[in-house]
CSV table of C-alpha atoms in Angstrom, one decimal:
chain,number,residue,atom,x,y,z
Z,1,MET,CA,-11.8,-15.4,-13.6
Z,2,PRO,CA,-8.7,-14.6,-11.2
Z,3,GLU,CA,-11.0,-15.3,-7.7
Z,4,ASN,CA,-12.1,-18.5,-8.5
Z,5,ARG,CA,-8.6,-20.0,-9.0
Z,6,PHE,CA,-7.6,-22.6,-6.3
Z,7,PHE,CA,-4.4,-23.8,-5.1
Z,8,LEU,CA,-2.2,-27.2,-5.5
Z,9,GLU,CA,1.8,-27.5,-5.8
Z,10,ASP,CA,2.0,-30.5,-8.1
Z,11,ALA,CA,3.1,-30.0,-11.2
Z,12,PHE,CA,0.0,-30.5,-13.7
Z,13,GLU,CA,0.4,-32.8,-16.4
Z,14,LYS,CA,-3.1,-33.1,-18.7
Z,15,GLY,CA,-5.1,-35.6,-17.6
Z,16,LEU,CA,-3.7,-36.2,-14.1
Z,17,THR,CA,-5.7,-36.8,-11.1
Z,18,VAL,CA,-5.3,-34.5,-8.5
Z,19,TYR,CA,-6.4,-34.0,-5.4
Z,20,LEU,CA,-7.5,-30.5,-3.1
Z,21,LYS,CA,-7.3,-31.0,0.7
Z,22,GLY,CA,-6.7,-28.7,3.7
Z,23,ASP,CA,-7.4,-24.9,2.9
Z,24,GLU,CA,-7.9,-25.2,-0.8
Z,25,LEU,CA,-10.8,-27.8,0.0
Z,26,ARG,CA,-12.8,-25.5,2.2
Z,27,HIS,CA,-12.3,-22.7,-0.2
Z,28,LEU,CA,-13.8,-24.8,-2.9
Z,29,ARG,CA,-16.8,-25.3,-0.5
Z,30,VAL,CA,-17.5,-21.7,-0.1
Z,31,MET,CA,-17.4,-21.3,-3.2
Z,32,ARG,CA,-19.8,-23.9,-3.7
Z,33,ARG,CA,-18.6,-26.0,-6.5
Z,34,GLU,CA,-20.0,-28.6,-7.5
Z,35,ILE,CA,-19.4,-31.9,-9.4
Z,36,GLY,CA,-18.9,-31.8,-12.6
Z,37,GLU,CA,-17.9,-27.8,-12.7
Z,38,THR,CA,-14.1,-27.0,-14.3
Z,39,ILE,CA,-12.4,-25.1,-12.2
Z,40,GLU,CA,-9.2,-23.2,-12.4
Z,41,LEU,CA,-5.7,-24.4,-10.3
Z,42,VAL,CA,-2.5,-22.7,-10.0
Z,43,ASN,CA,0.8,-24.4,-9.0
Z,44,GLY,CA,2.8,-21.1,-8.5
Z,45,LYS,CA,5.1,-22.4,-10.8
Z,46,ASN,CA,3.7,-20.6,-14.1
Z,47,GLN,CA,1.1,-23.2,-15.0
Z,48,LEU,CA,-2.8,-22.7,-15.6
Z,49,GLY,CA,-4.6,-26.0,-14.9
Z,50,HIS,CA,-8.4,-26.4,-16.0
Z,51,ALA,CA,-9.7,-29.5,-14.1
Z,52,LEU,CA,-13.3,-30.9,-13.4
Z,53,LEU,CA,-14.1,-31.9,-10.5
Z,54,THR,CA,-15.7,-35.5,-10.4
Z,55,HIS,CA,-15.8,-36.3,-6.3
Z,56,LEU,CA,-16.1,-34.4,-3.1
Z,57,ASP,CA,-16.0,-35.2,0.0
Z,58,LYS,CA,-15.3,-34.0,3.3
Z,59,GLU,CA,-11.5,-34.7,3.0
Z,60,THR,CA,-10.4,-34.6,-0.6
Z,61,ALA,CA,-12.1,-33.1,-3.9
Z,62,THR,CA,-10.9,-34.9,-6.9
Z,63,LEU,CA,-10.7,-33.5,-10.0
Z,64,THR,CA,-8.9,-34.4,-13.4
Z,65,LEU,CA,-6.6,-31.6,-15.4
Z,66,SER,CA,-9.1,-31.3,-18.7
Z,67,ASN,CA,-6.2,-28.8,-19.9
Z,68,VAL,CA,-3.0,-27.5,-18.5
Z,69,ILE,CA,-1.7,-23.7,-19.5
Z,70,ASP,CA,2.5,-23.0,-19.3
Z,71,ALA,CA,2.9,-19.5,-18.7
Z,72,PRO,CA,7.0,-18.1,-19.7
Z,73,PRO,CA,8.5,-17.2,-16.0
Z,74,PRO,CA,8.8,-13.3,-15.5
Z,75,GLU,CA,10.2,-11.6,-17.6
Z,76,ARG,CA,12.7,-10.6,-14.8
Z,77,GLN,CA,13.8,-10.9,-11.1
Z,78,LEU,CA,12.0,-8.0,-9.1
Z,79,ILE,CA,13.4,-9.0,-5.2
Z,80,LEU,CA,12.4,-7.0,-2.4
Z,81,ALA,CA,14.9,-7.0,0.4
Z,82,GLN,CA,12.7,-6.4,3.2
Z,83,ALA,CA,13.9,-5.6,7.5
Z,84,LEU,CA,11.7,-7.0,9.3
Z,85,LEU,CA,8.7,-5.3,10.1
Z,86,LYS,CA,5.8,-6.1,13.1
Z,87,PRO,CA,3.7,-8.5,11.8
Z,88,LYS,CA,0.8,-6.1,10.4
Z,89,ASN,CA,2.9,-3.7,8.7
Z,90,LEU,CA,5.0,-6.9,7.6
Z,91,ASP,CA,1.6,-9.2,6.3
Z,92,LEU,CA,0.8,-5.8,4.7
Z,93,VAL,CA,4.3,-6.2,2.5
Z,94,ILE,CA,4.0,-9.2,1.4
Z,95,GLU,CA,0.6,-9.4,0.2
Z,96,LYS,CA,0.4,-6.0,-1.5
Z,97,GLY,CA,4.1,-7.2,-2.4
Z,98,THR,CA,2.4,-9.9,-4.4
Z,99,GLU,CA,-0.4,-7.9,-6.3
Z,100,LEU,CA,3.0,-5.4,-7.4
Z,101,GLY,CA,4.9,-8.1,-8.6
Z,102,ALA,CA,7.6,-8.7,-6.7
Z,103,THR,CA,9.5,-12.0,-7.3
Z,104,ALA,CA,11.0,-13.0,-3.6
Z,105,PHE,CA,10.8,-11.2,-0.3
Z,106,TRP,CA,14.1,-11.2,1.2
Z,107,LEU,CA,13.4,-11.2,5.1
Z,108,PHE,CA,16.1,-10.1,7.0
Z,109,PRO,CA,16.7,-8.9,10.4
Z,110,GLY,CA,17.3,-4.5,10.3
Z,111,GLN,CA,19.9,-3.6,13.1
Z,112,LYS,CA,16.8,-1.5,14.2
Z,113,SER,CA,13.9,-4.3,13.3
Z,114,GLU,CA,12.4,-4.6,16.8
Z,115,LYS,CA,11.9,-8.1,15.8
Z,116,LYS,CA,14.9,-10.3,14.8
Z,117,GLY,CA,13.5,-12.8,13.1
Z,118,LEU,CA,10.4,-14.8,12.0
Z,119,SER,CA,8.8,-17.6,13.9
Z,120,PRO,CA,8.5,-20.8,11.5
Z,121,THR,CA,4.4,-20.3,12.1
Z,122,GLN,CA,5.2,-16.7,11.3
Z,123,ILE,CA,7.1,-18.2,7.8
Z,124,GLN,CA,3.9,-19.9,7.1
Z,125,ARG,CA,1.8,-17.1,7.3
Z,126,CYS,CA,3.8,-15.1,5.3
Z,127,ARG,CA,3.5,-17.9,2.0
Z,128,HIS,CA,-0.4,-17.9,2.6
Z,129,LEU,CA,-0.7,-14.5,2.1
Z,130,THR,CA,1.1,-14.5,-1.1
Z,131,ILE,CA,-0.5,-18.0,-2.6
Z,132,SER,CA,-3.8,-15.7,-1.4
Z,133,ALA,CA,-2.7,-12.6,-3.2
Z,134,LEU,CA,-1.3,-15.2,-6.0
Z,135,LYS,CA,-4.7,-16.6,-6.7
Z,136,GLN,CA,-6.4,-13.8,-6.7
Z,137,CYS,CA,-4.1,-11.0,-8.7
Z,138,GLY,CA,-3.4,-14.1,-11.7
Z,139,ARG,CA,0.0,-14.6,-11.7
Z,140,LEU,CA,1.3,-17.9,-12.4
Z,141,ASP,CA,4.8,-17.4,-10.3
Z,142,LEU,CA,4.6,-17.8,-7.0
Z,143,PRO,CA,7.2,-15.4,-4.7
Z,144,ASP,CA,9.7,-16.7,-2.2
Z,145,ILE,CA,10.4,-16.3,0.8
Z,146,ARG,CA,14.2,-16.1,2.2
Z,147,ILE,CA,15.4,-15.5,5.4
Z,148,MET,CA,18.3,-13.9,5.3
Z,149,PRO,CA,20.9,-12.7,8.4
Z,150,LEU,CA,21.6,-9.4,9.3
Z,151,LEU,CA,23.2,-7.5,5.9
Z,152,ALA,CA,26.3,-6.7,7.8
Z,153,ASP,CA,26.4,-11.0,7.4
Z,154,TRP,CA,25.7,-10.8,3.2
Z,155,GLU,CA,28.2,-13.2,1.3
Z,156,GLU,CA,27.5,-11.0,-1.7
Z,157,PHE,CA,24.6,-8.7,-2.9
Z,158,PRO,CA,23.0,-10.6,-6.3
Z,159,PRO,CA,23.4,-9.6,-9.6
Z,160,GLY,CA,21.7,-6.6,-11.4
Z,161,ASN,CA,20.0,-3.2,-10.2
Z,162,ARG,CA,20.0,-2.6,-6.3
Z,163,PHE,CA,18.8,0.5,-4.4
Z,164,PHE,CA,17.8,1.2,-1.8
Z,165,GLY,CA,15.2,3.6,-0.4
Z,166,ASP,CA,16.9,7.1,0.9
Z,167,ARG,CA,14.6,9.9,1.3
Z,168,HIS,CA,18.0,12.4,1.2
Z,169,SER,CA,19.3,11.0,-2.1
Z,170,GLU,CA,19.3,13.6,-4.4
Z,171,GLU,CA,18.7,11.1,-7.2
Z,172,SER,CA,15.0,10.1,-8.0
Z,173,PHE,CA,14.5,6.3,-7.7
Z,174,ARG,CA,14.0,5.3,-11.8
Z,175,PRO,CA,12.9,2.2,-12.5
Z,176,PRO,CA,15.2,-0.4,-14.5
Z,177,LYS,CA,15.1,-2.7,-16.6
Z,178,GLY,CA,16.4,-6.6,-16.2
Z,179,ASN,CA,17.1,-8.1,-12.9
Z,180,THR,CA,16.3,-5.5,-9.6
Z,181,ILE,CA,16.8,-5.8,-6.1
Z,182,LEU,CA,15.1,-3.0,-3.6
Z,183,PHE,CA,16.0,-2.5,0.2
Z,184,VAL,CA,13.9,-1.5,2.5
Z,185,GLY,CA,14.5,-0.6,6.1
Z,186,PRO,CA,12.6,-1.6,9.0
Z,187,GLU,CA,10.1,1.3,10.6
Z,188,LYS,CA,12.6,3.0,12.4
Z,189,GLY,CA,15.0,3.1,9.6
Z,190,PHE,CA,17.9,2.2,8.8
Z,191,SER,CA,21.2,2.4,11.2
Z,192,SER,CA,24.0,4.5,9.7
Z,193,GLU,CA,25.5,1.1,9.8
Z,194,GLU,CA,23.8,-0.7,7.5
Z,195,LYS,CA,23.3,3.0,5.7
Z,196,LYS,CA,26.8,3.0,4.8
Z,197,LEU,CA,26.6,-0.6,3.9
Z,198,LEU,CA,23.9,-0.1,1.1
Z,199,SER,CA,25.8,2.6,-0.4
Z,200,HIS,CA,28.6,0.8,-1.0
Z,201,HIS,CA,26.6,-1.9,-2.7
Z,202,THR,CA,23.4,-0.2,-3.9
Z,203,GLN,CA,22.3,3.0,-4.8
Z,204,GLY,CA,20.5,5.3,-2.7
Z,205,VAL,CA,17.5,6.6,-4.6
Z,206,ARG,CA,14.5,9.1,-3.5
Z,207,ILE,CA,11.0,7.7,-4.1
Z,208,HIS,CA,8.5,9.8,-2.5
Z,209,SER,CA,8.7,13.9,-1.5
Z,210,TYR,CA,7.3,12.5,1.9
Z,211,VAL,CA,8.8,10.2,4.6
Z,212,LEU,CA,6.9,7.1,4.1
Z,213,ARG,CA,6.4,4.3,7.0
Z,214,ALA,CA,8.4,1.5,6.0
Z,215,GLU,CA,5.3,-0.5,5.1
Z,216,THR,CA,4.6,2.7,2.6
Z,217,ALA,CA,8.3,2.6,1.2
Z,218,ALA,CA,8.0,-1.0,0.2
Z,219,LEU,CA,4.8,-0.8,-1.8
Z,220,CYS,CA,5.4,2.7,-3.7
Z,221,PHE,CA,9.0,1.4,-4.7
Z,222,LEU,CA,7.3,-1.4,-6.0
Z,223,ALA,CA,4.5,0.0,-7.8
Z,224,LEU,CA,7.0,2.7,-9.0
Z,225,ALA,CA,9.5,-0.7,-10.5
Z,226,ASN,CA,6.4,-1.5,-12.7
Z,227,PHE,CA,6.0,1.5,-14.2
Z,228,PRO,CA,4.1,0.2,-17.0
N,1,MET,CA,11.9,15.5,12.9
N,2,PRO,CA,8.0,14.4,11.8
N,3,GLU,CA,7.4,11.9,14.4
N,4,ASN,CA,7.7,14.3,16.6
N,5,ARG,CA,5.1,16.9,15.6
N,6,PHE,CA,1.5,18.0,16.8
N,7,PHE,CA,-1.4,19.1,15.5
N,8,LEU,CA,-3.6,22.2,16.3
N,9,GLU,CA,-5.8,23.5,13.5
N,10,ASP,CA,-5.7,27.6,15.1
N,11,ALA,CA,-4.0,29.8,12.1
N,12,PHE,CA,0.1,30.3,13.9
N,13,GLU,CA,1.6,33.2,14.1
N,14,LYS,CA,4.7,34.3,15.8
N,15,GLY,CA,4.2,35.1,19.7
N,16,LEU,CA,0.9,33.4,19.7
N,17,THR,CA,0.4,31.5,22.8
N,18,VAL,CA,-1.6,28.3,21.5
N,19,TYR,CA,-2.8,25.7,23.8
N,20,LEU,CA,-2.8,21.7,23.2
N,21,LYS,CA,-5.7,19.4,24.6
N,22,GLY,CA,-7.3,16.3,24.3
N,23,ASP,CA,-5.3,13.0,21.5
N,24,GLU,CA,-3.0,15.7,20.9
N,25,LEU,CA,-2.4,16.7,24.5
N,26,ARG,CA,-2.4,12.8,25.1
N,27,HIS,CA,0.7,12.5,22.1
N,28,LEU,CA,2.9,15.4,24.2
N,29,ARG,CA,2.8,13.1,27.4
N,30,VAL,CA,3.6,9.8,25.3
N,31,MET,CA,6.4,11.8,23.8
N,32,ARG,CA,7.7,12.5,27.3
N,33,ARG,CA,7.4,16.2,26.3
N,34,GLU,CA,8.7,18.4,29.2
N,35,ILE,CA,8.4,22.4,30.1
N,36,GLY,CA,11.1,24.9,28.6
N,37,GLU,CA,11.2,22.4,25.4
N,38,THR,CA,10.5,23.9,22.0
N,39,ILE,CA,8.1,20.7,20.0
N,40,GLU,CA,7.5,21.6,15.8
N,41,LEU,CA,3.4,21.9,15.7
N,42,VAL,CA,1.1,22.2,12.3
N,43,ASN,CA,-2.0,23.0,11.5
N,44,GLY,CA,-2.1,21.1,8.1
N,45,LYS,CA,-2.5,24.5,6.0
N,46,ASN,CA,0.5,25.1,5.3
N,47,GLN,CA,2.3,26.2,8.4
N,48,LEU,CA,4.6,24.7,10.7
N,49,GLY,CA,5.4,26.8,14.1
N,50,HIS,CA,7.9,26.4,16.5
N,51,ALA,CA,7.0,26.6,19.7
N,52,LEU,CA,8.1,26.6,23.5
N,53,LEU,CA,6.2,24.3,26.0
N,54,THR,CA,5.4,27.0,28.8
N,55,HIS,CA,3.1,25.7,30.9
N,56,LEU,CA,1.4,21.6,31.6
N,57,ASP,CA,-1.3,20.2,33.6
N,58,LYS,CA,-3.7,17.6,32.8
N,59,GLU,CA,-5.9,19.3,31.1
N,60,THR,CA,-3.1,21.9,28.8
N,61,ALA,CA,-0.8,22.1,27.4
N,62,THR,CA,0.1,25.9,27.6
N,63,LEU,CA,2.8,27.2,24.4
N,64,THR,CA,4.3,30.1,22.5
N,65,LEU,CA,5.3,29.9,19.2
N,66,SER,CA,8.5,31.3,18.7
N,67,ASN,CA,8.9,31.0,14.8
N,68,VAL,CA,6.2,30.3,12.3
N,69,ILE,CA,7.1,29.1,8.3
N,70,ASP,CA,5.1,29.3,5.9
N,71,ALA,CA,4.9,27.1,3.4
N,72,PRO,CA,3.8,27.2,-0.1
N,73,PRO,CA,0.6,24.5,-1.0
N,74,PRO,CA,1.1,21.6,-2.9
N,75,GLU,CA,1.8,22.4,-6.9
N,76,ARG,CA,-1.2,21.0,-7.9
N,77,GLN,CA,-4.2,19.0,-6.4
N,78,LEU,CA,-4.0,15.2,-6.6
N,79,ILE,CA,-7.6,14.3,-5.8
N,80,LEU,CA,-8.2,10.6,-5.3
N,81,ALA,CA,-12.7,9.7,-6.0
N,82,GLN,CA,-12.0,6.3,-3.8
N,83,ALA,CA,-15.4,4.4,-3.9
N,84,LEU,CA,-16.8,3.1,-0.2
N,85,LEU,CA,-14.3,0.3,0.7
N,86,LYS,CA,-14.6,-2.1,3.7
N,87,PRO,CA,-13.4,0.3,7.2
N,88,LYS,CA,-10.9,-1.8,6.5
N,89,ASN,CA,-9.3,-1.1,3.5
N,90,LEU,CA,-10.6,2.4,3.4
N,91,ASP,CA,-8.2,3.5,6.3
N,92,LEU,CA,-5.8,2.2,4.6
N,93,VAL,CA,-6.5,3.9,1.7
N,94,ILE,CA,-6.9,6.6,3.7
N,95,GLU,CA,-4.1,6.7,5.6
N,96,LYS,CA,-1.4,5.1,2.9
N,97,GLY,CA,-2.9,7.6,0.9
N,98,THR,CA,-2.3,10.9,2.9
N,99,GLU,CA,1.7,9.4,3.2
N,100,LEU,CA,2.1,9.1,-0.7
N,101,GLY,CA,0.5,13.4,-1.4
N,102,ALA,CA,-3.0,12.9,-2.2
N,103,THR,CA,-4.2,16.6,-1.7
N,104,ALA,CA,-8.5,15.4,-1.1
N,105,PHE,CA,-10.2,12.4,-0.5
N,106,TRP,CA,-13.3,12.3,-2.8
N,107,LEU,CA,-15.5,9.2,-1.5
N,108,PHE,CA,-18.6,8.0,-3.2
N,109,PRO,CA,-20.7,4.8,-3.0
N,110,GLY,CA,-19.8,3.1,-5.7
N,111,GLN,CA,-23.0,0.7,-7.4
N,112,LYS,CA,-20.9,-2.8,-6.1
N,113,SER,CA,-19.8,-0.9,-3.3
N,114,GLU,CA,-21.1,-3.2,0.7
N,115,LYS,CA,-21.3,0.2,2.2
N,116,LYS,CA,-23.3,3.0,0.9
N,117,GLY,CA,-22.9,5.7,3.1
N,118,LEU,CA,-20.1,6.7,6.3
N,119,SER,CA,-21.3,7.3,9.7
N,120,PRO,CA,-20.0,10.9,11.0
N,121,THR,CA,-17.7,8.8,13.5
N,122,GLN,CA,-16.4,6.8,10.8
N,123,ILE,CA,-15.2,9.9,8.7
N,124,GLN,CA,-14.0,11.7,12.5
N,125,ARG,CA,-11.5,8.5,11.9
N,126,CYS,CA,-10.9,9.1,8.5
N,127,ARG,CA,-9.4,12.5,9.4
N,128,HIS,CA,-7.8,11.2,12.5
N,129,LEU,CA,-6.0,8.8,9.8
N,130,THR,CA,-5.6,11.9,7.8
N,131,ILE,CA,-3.3,14.0,10.8
N,132,SER,CA,-1.8,11.3,12.4
N,133,ALA,CA,-0.1,10.2,8.3
N,134,LEU,CA,0.2,14.0,8.2
N,135,LYS,CA,2.3,14.4,11.4
N,136,GLN,CA,4.6,11.2,10.3
N,137,CYS,CA,5.1,12.0,6.0
N,138,GLY,CA,6.4,15.6,6.9
N,139,ARG,CA,4.3,17.2,4.9
N,140,LEU,CA,1.7,20.7,5.7
N,141,ASP,CA,-1.3,20.6,4.0
N,142,LEU,CA,-4.1,18.1,5.8
N,143,PRO,CA,-5.9,16.2,2.8
N,144,ASP,CA,-9.2,17.2,2.5
N,145,ILE,CA,-12.1,14.3,2.9
N,146,ARG,CA,-15.1,14.9,0.7
N,147,ILE,CA,-18.6,12.6,0.8
N,148,MET,CA,-20.0,12.5,-2.5
N,149,PRO,CA,-23.0,11.2,-3.9
N,150,LEU,CA,-23.4,8.4,-6.9
N,151,LEU,CA,-21.1,8.6,-9.6
N,152,ALA,CA,-25.0,9.0,-11.7
N,153,ASP,CA,-25.2,12.2,-9.2
N,154,TRP,CA,-22.3,14.1,-9.9
N,155,GLU,CA,-23.1,16.8,-11.0
N,156,GLU,CA,-20.0,18.0,-12.7
N,157,PHE,CA,-16.2,16.2,-12.9
N,158,PRO,CA,-13.7,19.0,-11.8
N,159,PRO,CA,-11.6,20.3,-14.1
N,160,GLY,CA,-7.7,18.9,-15.1
N,161,ASN,CA,-6.4,14.8,-15.9
N,162,ARG,CA,-9.4,12.6,-14.6
N,163,PHE,CA,-8.3,9.0,-14.6
N,164,PHE,CA,-9.7,5.6,-13.6
N,165,GLY,CA,-8.3,2.3,-13.0
N,166,ASP,CA,-9.3,-0.2,-16.0
N,167,ARG,CA,-7.3,-2.9,-16.4
N,168,HIS,CA,-8.6,-3.6,-20.3
N,169,SER,CA,-7.7,-0.8,-21.1
N,170,GLU,CA,-4.7,-1.0,-23.5
N,171,GLU,CA,-2.9,2.9,-22.1
N,172,SER,CA,-0.9,2.1,-19.7
N,173,PHE,CA,-1.1,5.0,-16.8
N,174,ARG,CA,1.9,7.9,-17.9
N,175,PRO,CA,1.7,10.9,-14.5
N,176,PRO,CA,0.1,14.3,-15.7
N,177,LYS,CA,0.9,17.7,-14.3
N,178,GLY,CA,-1.7,19.7,-13.0
N,179,ASN,CA,-4.3,19.4,-11.1
N,180,THR,CA,-5.0,14.9,-11.1
N,181,ILE,CA,-8.4,13.2,-10.3
N,182,LEU,CA,-8.0,9.0,-10.0
N,183,PHE,CA,-11.0,7.0,-10.1
N,184,VAL,CA,-10.6,3.6,-8.2
N,185,GLY,CA,-13.9,1.6,-7.5
N,186,PRO,CA,-15.0,-0.8,-4.7
N,187,GLU,CA,-14.1,-4.0,-3.7
N,188,LYS,CA,-15.8,-5.6,-6.3
N,189,GLY,CA,-15.4,-3.2,-9.0
N,190,PHE,CA,-17.3,0.0,-10.9
N,191,SER,CA,-20.6,-1.5,-12.9
N,192,SER,CA,-20.9,-1.2,-16.4
N,193,GLU,CA,-22.6,1.4,-15.8
N,194,GLU,CA,-20.3,3.2,-13.7
N,195,LYS,CA,-17.5,2.1,-16.2
N,196,LYS,CA,-20.0,3.6,-18.6
N,197,LEU,CA,-20.3,6.9,-17.2
N,198,LEU,CA,-16.0,6.7,-16.2
N,199,SER,CA,-15.1,6.6,-20.0
N,200,HIS,CA,-17.3,9.1,-21.1
N,201,HIS,CA,-15.7,11.5,-18.3
N,202,THR,CA,-12.6,10.5,-17.5
N,203,GLN,CA,-9.7,8.3,-19.3
N,204,GLY,CA,-9.5,4.6,-18.2
N,205,VAL,CA,-5.5,3.3,-18.0
N,206,ARG,CA,-3.6,0.8,-17.0
N,207,ILE,CA,-1.7,1.3,-13.9
N,208,HIS,CA,0.0,-2.5,-13.2
N,209,SER,CA,-0.1,-5.8,-15.7
N,210,TYR,CA,-1.4,-8.1,-12.7
N,211,VAL,CA,-5.3,-8.0,-11.1
N,212,LEU,CA,-5.1,-5.4,-8.4
N,213,ARG,CA,-7.2,-5.0,-5.0
N,214,ALA,CA,-9.4,-2.0,-4.4
N,215,GLU,CA,-7.3,-0.6,-2.0
N,216,THR,CA,-3.6,-2.3,-3.4
N,217,ALA,CA,-5.1,-0.3,-6.9
N,218,ALA,CA,-5.1,3.4,-5.4
N,219,LEU,CA,-2.5,3.1,-3.5
N,220,CYS,CA,-0.7,2.2,-6.7
N,221,PHE,CA,-2.3,5.2,-8.4
N,222,LEU,CA,-1.3,7.8,-5.7
N,223,ALA,CA,2.9,6.3,-6.1
N,224,LEU,CA,3.1,6.6,-9.8
N,225,ALA,CA,1.1,9.4,-9.9
N,226,ASN,CA,3.9,11.5,-7.7
N,227,PHE,CA,6.6,9.6,-10.2
N,228,PRO,CA,9.7,11.8,-8.9
C-alpha cells in the first residue's frame, strides 16, 4: 500500500543494508512498524524496495533489502513551468502537481509575482511536499524542482510540446503525446511582455471556460495533460 | 473584470435601487470604490448587473442598476457528490470545484468519513467559498450546496451520467455530454459496501494512473469533465 512507503535516497540493491533516519524514521514510528516486519522503500529513482526491519533505536532504523523492483522511468517529461506564487498556493501546486504526474517543476519569478525568489528553506519545503506526495500516490520517480530565471532570461525553451494557459485563445488544450511543458503565470497573470515571449515560443491554449486562479489553472492543466 | 464583482442575492432589473451590506460592503471599501463609479453585480442566478454607486455610508452602499444582462443557465448539471472531508480539504474542493464548473455539491457522510456532518457555520462557510470563487471566475450561476444522507439511504440517484472514481477500473473516464454526477469518496476511500452500491448505480472509472488523494481526485474529475 502506498501509504506505508518510506523514502530513502540511496540506490537500491537486493541484500543491501540501509538506514532510515530523521523524518522517515519518525514516520516509521508513527506507523508503529516493528522488528521483523517488511516495509516498502522508494528512492524517487524508479525503484521500489521491500525491506526487512532488523534493528530499531532512537536514531536509526536498520533494514535489509529483500527485493528490489526496477520500474521504467515515466514515458515522457511533463514539466510544469510555474511562476512563483504565494507560499500557500505554491505548496498546493507542488503537492497536487506531484500526484497529477508532473515530472518536474520549473519555478521562475513572473514579472507580476509577489515573490521574486525562494529561500533554501522554501525549496526544501517544496521537496518535502514532493516526497510526501510521491509516497502516497504510488509513483516511483521524484519530480525535480528547478529554480529558473525570469522568462526573458531563459537561454532556450526545451524541445517538445509547449503551452501556456491563455483564456482568450481560440484553441482548446488538446493534450499531446511526448514531452510537454506547461507555463502557468502568477496570481496576477503574465505581463504583456511575458505573453509576447510565450506566444513566440509556445502555444496559448484555453483550458477552461471560466477564469481560473493560478493554482487552479496549474492543476487543471496537469489533469488534462494526463487525460487517460 | 471578474475581480471587481460584488454579490447580491436580489433579482436584478434595470433601474432598480439595491443595497450592499456586510461582507460585500467591506469588499467595496477594500476596492476603494467611490460615488459615481459603476460596478458589476452578480446574484448567482445568471444575471450580471452594472450599477452606479450613488450613496455610501458605514452601513450601506446604495446602487442603481443601469444595465442588466440575463445569461443562459449552464448547459448541463455537473454535480459533485462528495463524501465529507476534513475541513481544509472540503474547503479546497468547494473553492476550486466552483472555479472548475461544478453546478452543485452534494455532500454526504461517507462510511469512512471522519466527520459525519456539517454545522450550520460550516455550511455557511462553504457557501461563502462558492460566492467568492463565483465572483472571481466569471461564472454567473452559484453552485448549490446540498447536504445528503449516507449513500445507502439515498432514495434515488439522479438521472444522467453517473460515475465514481475507481482506480482499479479498466475504464478510463471519458467525459460525456449532458447532466453528469461524479462521486468521490472521503480521505480513506469508499467502504466495500459503498463501492457495491456505487457499482450498481454508477460507472466506476479511472481518472488517473496514480493514486489521488480524495480532494485531488475531485478536482481532477471536474477538470476532465469540462474537457474543452
